[in-house]
Amino acid sequence: DIQMTQSPSFLSATVGDRVTINCKASQNINKYLNWYQQKLGEAPKRLIYNTNSLQTGIPSRFSGSGSGTDYTLTISSLQPEDVATYFCLQHNSGPWTFGGGTKLELK
Amino acid sequence: QVQLKESGPGLVQPSQTLSLTCTVSGFSLTSNSVHWVRQPPGKGLEWVGAIWSGGSTDYNSALKSRLSISRDTSKSQVFLKMNSLQTEDTAIYFCTRSGSQYWGQGVMVTVSS
């Protein structure tokens, strides 16, 4: 199975900061990488699919990039409503596998 | 619109069998796969398994010996059965459609005597 290593596991930032979250796959996942936001008590919400496609209705401050084994979610200007846990998911081959999550809080 | 909703018992005794149902609307099970994902309290997401549009299934290798996923296309329902439950199986169980854009709200399952 493909392993996904997500970093950092915890992030504290200020409103307006540029925030980056990383996921590293144990092998090439051919850009089949999605990003999710999950708030307490809710189901995950897909933000980005296939590395860099922005889900309809998601603010443009969210963006994704990467290739091969290394992928990044960027929030260009952190807003208070972005406080949440973020997960990556690879769906290239074999079973889906998720990153361990990044808990984002306001400083 | 696309909707998924999980249902099942909130409490299951250790060593017993868990039965969950995912009822879907707004799409066909014969054209889309449905996946089960679980999340232990305060922890990350784990893929449990899937049933594909053609009816074949795939399972998390760590759960495969205890797990069965099936469906009733006439009722737009997908079923998860997991036997020999342990406390480590305590989690929120979600179903999600292929593409993982649409998710149910999840059902909390507690394994406890």
Short mmCIF file of N, CA, C and O in Angstrom, two decimals, chain A residues 13-54:
data_model
loop_
_atom_site.label_atom_id
_atom_site.label_comp_id
_atom_site.label_asym_id
_atom_site.label_seq_id
_atom_site.Cartn_x
_atom_site.Cartn_y
_atom_site.Cartn_z
N ALA A 13 -0.90 29.69 13.15
CA ALA A 13 -0.60 30.81 12.27
C ALA A 13 -1.53 31.98 12.55
O ALA A 13 -2.56 31.83 13.23
N THR A 14 -1.18 33.12 12.01
CA THR A 14 -1.92 34.37 12.23
C THR A 14 -2.79 34.68 11.02
O THR A 14 -2.41 34.33 9.89
N VAL A 15 -3.91 35.33 11.24
CA VAL A 15 -4.77 35.75 10.14
C VAL A 15 -3.94 36.55 9.13
O VAL A 15 -3.18 37.45 9.52
N GLY A 16 -4.08 36.18 7.86
CA GLY A 16 -3.33 36.83 6.80
C GLY A 16 -2.06 36.09 6.41
O GLY A 16 -1.48 36.39 5.35
N ASP A 17 -1.61 35.14 7.22
CA ASP A 17 -0.41 34.37 6.90
C ASP A 17 -0.62 33.48 5.68
O ASP A 17 -1.73 33.03 5.40
N ARG A 18 0.49 33.20 5.02
CA ARG A 18 0.52 32.17 3.98
C ARG A 18 0.88 30.86 4.68
O ARG A 18 1.87 30.79 5.41
N VAL A 19 0.06 29.85 4.44
CA VAL A 19 0.21 28.57 5.13
C VAL A 19 0.43 27.46 4.10
O VAL A 19 -0.27 27.43 3.07
N THR A 20 1.38 26.58 4.37
CA THR A 20 1.59 25.45 3.48
C THR A 20 1.58 24.15 4.29
O THR A 20 2.12 24.09 5.40
N ILE A 21 0.96 23.15 3.70
CA ILE A 21 0.89 21.81 4.28
C ILE A 21 1.38 20.84 3.21
O ILE A 21 1.04 20.99 2.02
N ASN A 22 2.16 19.86 3.63
CA ASN A 22 2.80 18.96 2.68
C ASN A 22 2.38 17.52 2.87
O ASN A 22 2.11 17.08 3.99
N CYS A 23 2.35 16.81 1.77
CA CYS A 23 2.14 15.36 1.79
C CYS A 23 3.18 14.71 0.89
O CYS A 23 3.37 15.15 -0.25
N LYS A 24 3.79 13.66 1.42
CA LYS A 24 4.78 12.93 0.65
C LYS A 24 4.32 11.48 0.55
O LYS A 24 4.04 10.83 1.55
N ALA A 25 4.26 10.99 -0.69
CA ALA A 25 3.86 9.62 -0.94
C ALA A 25 5.07 8.71 -0.99
O ALA A 25 6.17 9.13 -1.35
N SER A 26 4.84 7.44 -0.68
CA SER A 26 5.94 6.48 -0.68
C SER A 26 6.34 6.05 -2.09
O SER A 26 7.37 5.41 -2.28
N GLN A 27 5.50 6.41 -3.07
CA GLN A 27 5.84 6.18 -4.48
C GLN A 27 5.05 7.18 -5.32
O GLN A 27 4.15 7.86 -4.82
N ASN A 28 5.38 7.24 -6.58
CA ASN A 28 4.73 8.17 -7.50
C ASN A 28 3.21 7.92 -7.52
O ASN A 28 2.76 6.79 -7.71
N ILE A 29 2.42 8.96 -7.29
CA ILE A 29 0.96 8.82 -7.32
C ILE A 29 0.35 9.60 -8.47
O ILE A 29 -0.86 9.84 -8.49
N ASN A 30 1.17 10.03 -9.41
CA ASN A 30 0.67 10.56 -10.68
C ASN A 30 -0.36 11.67 -10.54
O ASN A 30 -1.31 11.77 -11.32
N LYS A 31 -0.19 12.48 -9.51
CA LYS A 31 -1.05 13.64 -9.26
C LYS A 31 -2.46 13.28 -8.82
O LYS A 31 -3.33 14.15 -8.76
N TYR A 32 -2.68 12.01 -8.45
CA TYR A 32 -4.00 11.62 -7.94
C TYR A 32 -4.05 11.88 -6.44
O TYR A 32 -4.08 10.96 -5.61
N LEU A 33 -4.08 13.16 -6.11
CA LEU A 33 -3.98 13.60 -4.73
C LEU A 33 -5.05 14.65 -4.47
O LEU A 33 -5.15 15.64 -5.21
N ASN A 34 -5.86 14.39 -3.44
CA ASN A 34 -6.91 15.33 -3.06
C ASN A 34 -6.61 15.90 -1.68
O ASN A 34 -5.92 15.27 -0.86
N TRP A 35 -7.14 17.09 -1.42
CA TRP A 35 -7.03 17.73 -0.11
C TRP A 35 -8.42 17.97 0.48
O TRP A 35 -9.34 18.37 -0.24
N TYR A 36 -8.53 17.77 1.79
CA TYR A 36 -9.80 17.90 2.49
C TYR A 36 -9.63 18.80 3.72
O TYR A 36 -8.56 18.81 4.35
N GLN A 37 -10.72 19.47 4.04
CA GLN A 37 -10.81 20.24 5.27
C GLN A 37 -11.88 19.57 6.12
O GLN A 37 -12.95 19.24 5.64
N GLN A 38 -11.57 19.38 7.40
CA GLN A 38 -12.56 18.80 8.29
C GLN A 38 -12.68 19.64 9.56
O GLN A 38 -11.69 19.84 10.27
N LYS A 39 -13.87 20.13 9.82
CA LYS A 39 -14.15 20.84 11.06
C LYS A 39 -14.79 19.89 12.05
O LYS A 39 -15.36 18.87 11.68
N LEU A 40 -14.70 20.25 13.32
CA LEU A 40 -15.14 19.36 14.38
C LEU A 40 -16.59 18.93 14.19
O LEU A 40 -17.47 19.76 14.00
N GLY A 41 -16.81 17.63 14.21
CA GLY A 41 -18.16 17.11 14.12
C GLY A 41 -18.73 17.05 12.72
O GLY A 41 -19.91 16.74 12.54
N GLU A 42 -17.90 17.36 11.71
CA GLU A 42 -18.39 17.36 10.34
C GLU A 42 -17.66 16.33 9.49
O GLU A 42 -16.58 15.85 9.85
N ALA A 43 -18.25 16.01 8.35
CA ALA A 43 -17.58 15.15 7.38
C ALA A 43 -16.48 15.96 6.68
O ALA A 43 -16.53 17.20 6.63
N PRO A 44 -15.50 15.28 6.14
CA PRO A 44 -14.48 16.00 5.35
C PRO A 44 -15.10 16.71 4.15
O PRO A 44 -16.07 16.23 3.57
N LYS A 45 -14.52 17.85 3.83
CA LYS A 45 -14.96 18.61 2.66
C LYS A 45 -13.80 18.64 1.67
O LYS A 45 -12.68 19.05 2.03
N ARG A 46 -14.05 18.25 0.43
CA ARG A 46 -12.99 18.26 -0.57
C ARG A 46 -12.71 19.69 -1.03
O ARG A 46 -13.61 20.41 -1.44
N LEU A 47 -11.45 20.07 -0.94
CA LEU A 47 -11.01 21.41 -1.35
C LEU A 47 -10.38 21.38 -2.74
O LEU A 47 -10.66 22.26 -3.58
N ILE A 48 -9.51 20.43 -2.93
CA ILE A 48 -8.69 20.32 -4.14
C ILE A 48 -8.73 18.87 -4.60
O ILE A 48 -8.62 17.96 -3.76
N TYR A 49 -8.85 18.64 -5.89
CA TYR A 49 -8.77 17.27 -6.40
C TYR A 49 -7.73 17.19 -7.51
O TYR A 49 -7.45 18.18 -8.19
N ASN A 50 -7.15 16.00 -7.61
CA ASN A 50 -6.11 15.76 -8.61
C ASN A 50 -5.04 16.86 -8.61
O ASN A 50 -4.73 17.46 -9.64
N THR A 51 -4.52 17.09 -7.42
CA THR A 51 -3.38 17.98 -7.16
C THR A 51 -3.72 19.46 -7.15
O THR A 51 -3.34 20.18 -6.22
N ASN A 52 -4.39 19.95 -8.20
CA ASN A 52 -4.50 21.41 -8.32
C ASN A 52 -5.83 21.92 -8.84
O ASN A 52 -5.95 23.11 -9.17
N SER A 53 -6.84 21.05 -8.90
CA SER A 53 -8.16 21.49 -9.35
C SER A 53 -8.98 21.93 -8.15
O SER A 53 -9.24 21.13 -7.24
N LEU A 54 -9.41 23.18 -8.17
CA LEU A 54 -10.16 23.75 -7.05
C LEU A 54 -11.61 23.31 -7.11
O LEU A 54 -12.27 23.48 -8.13
#
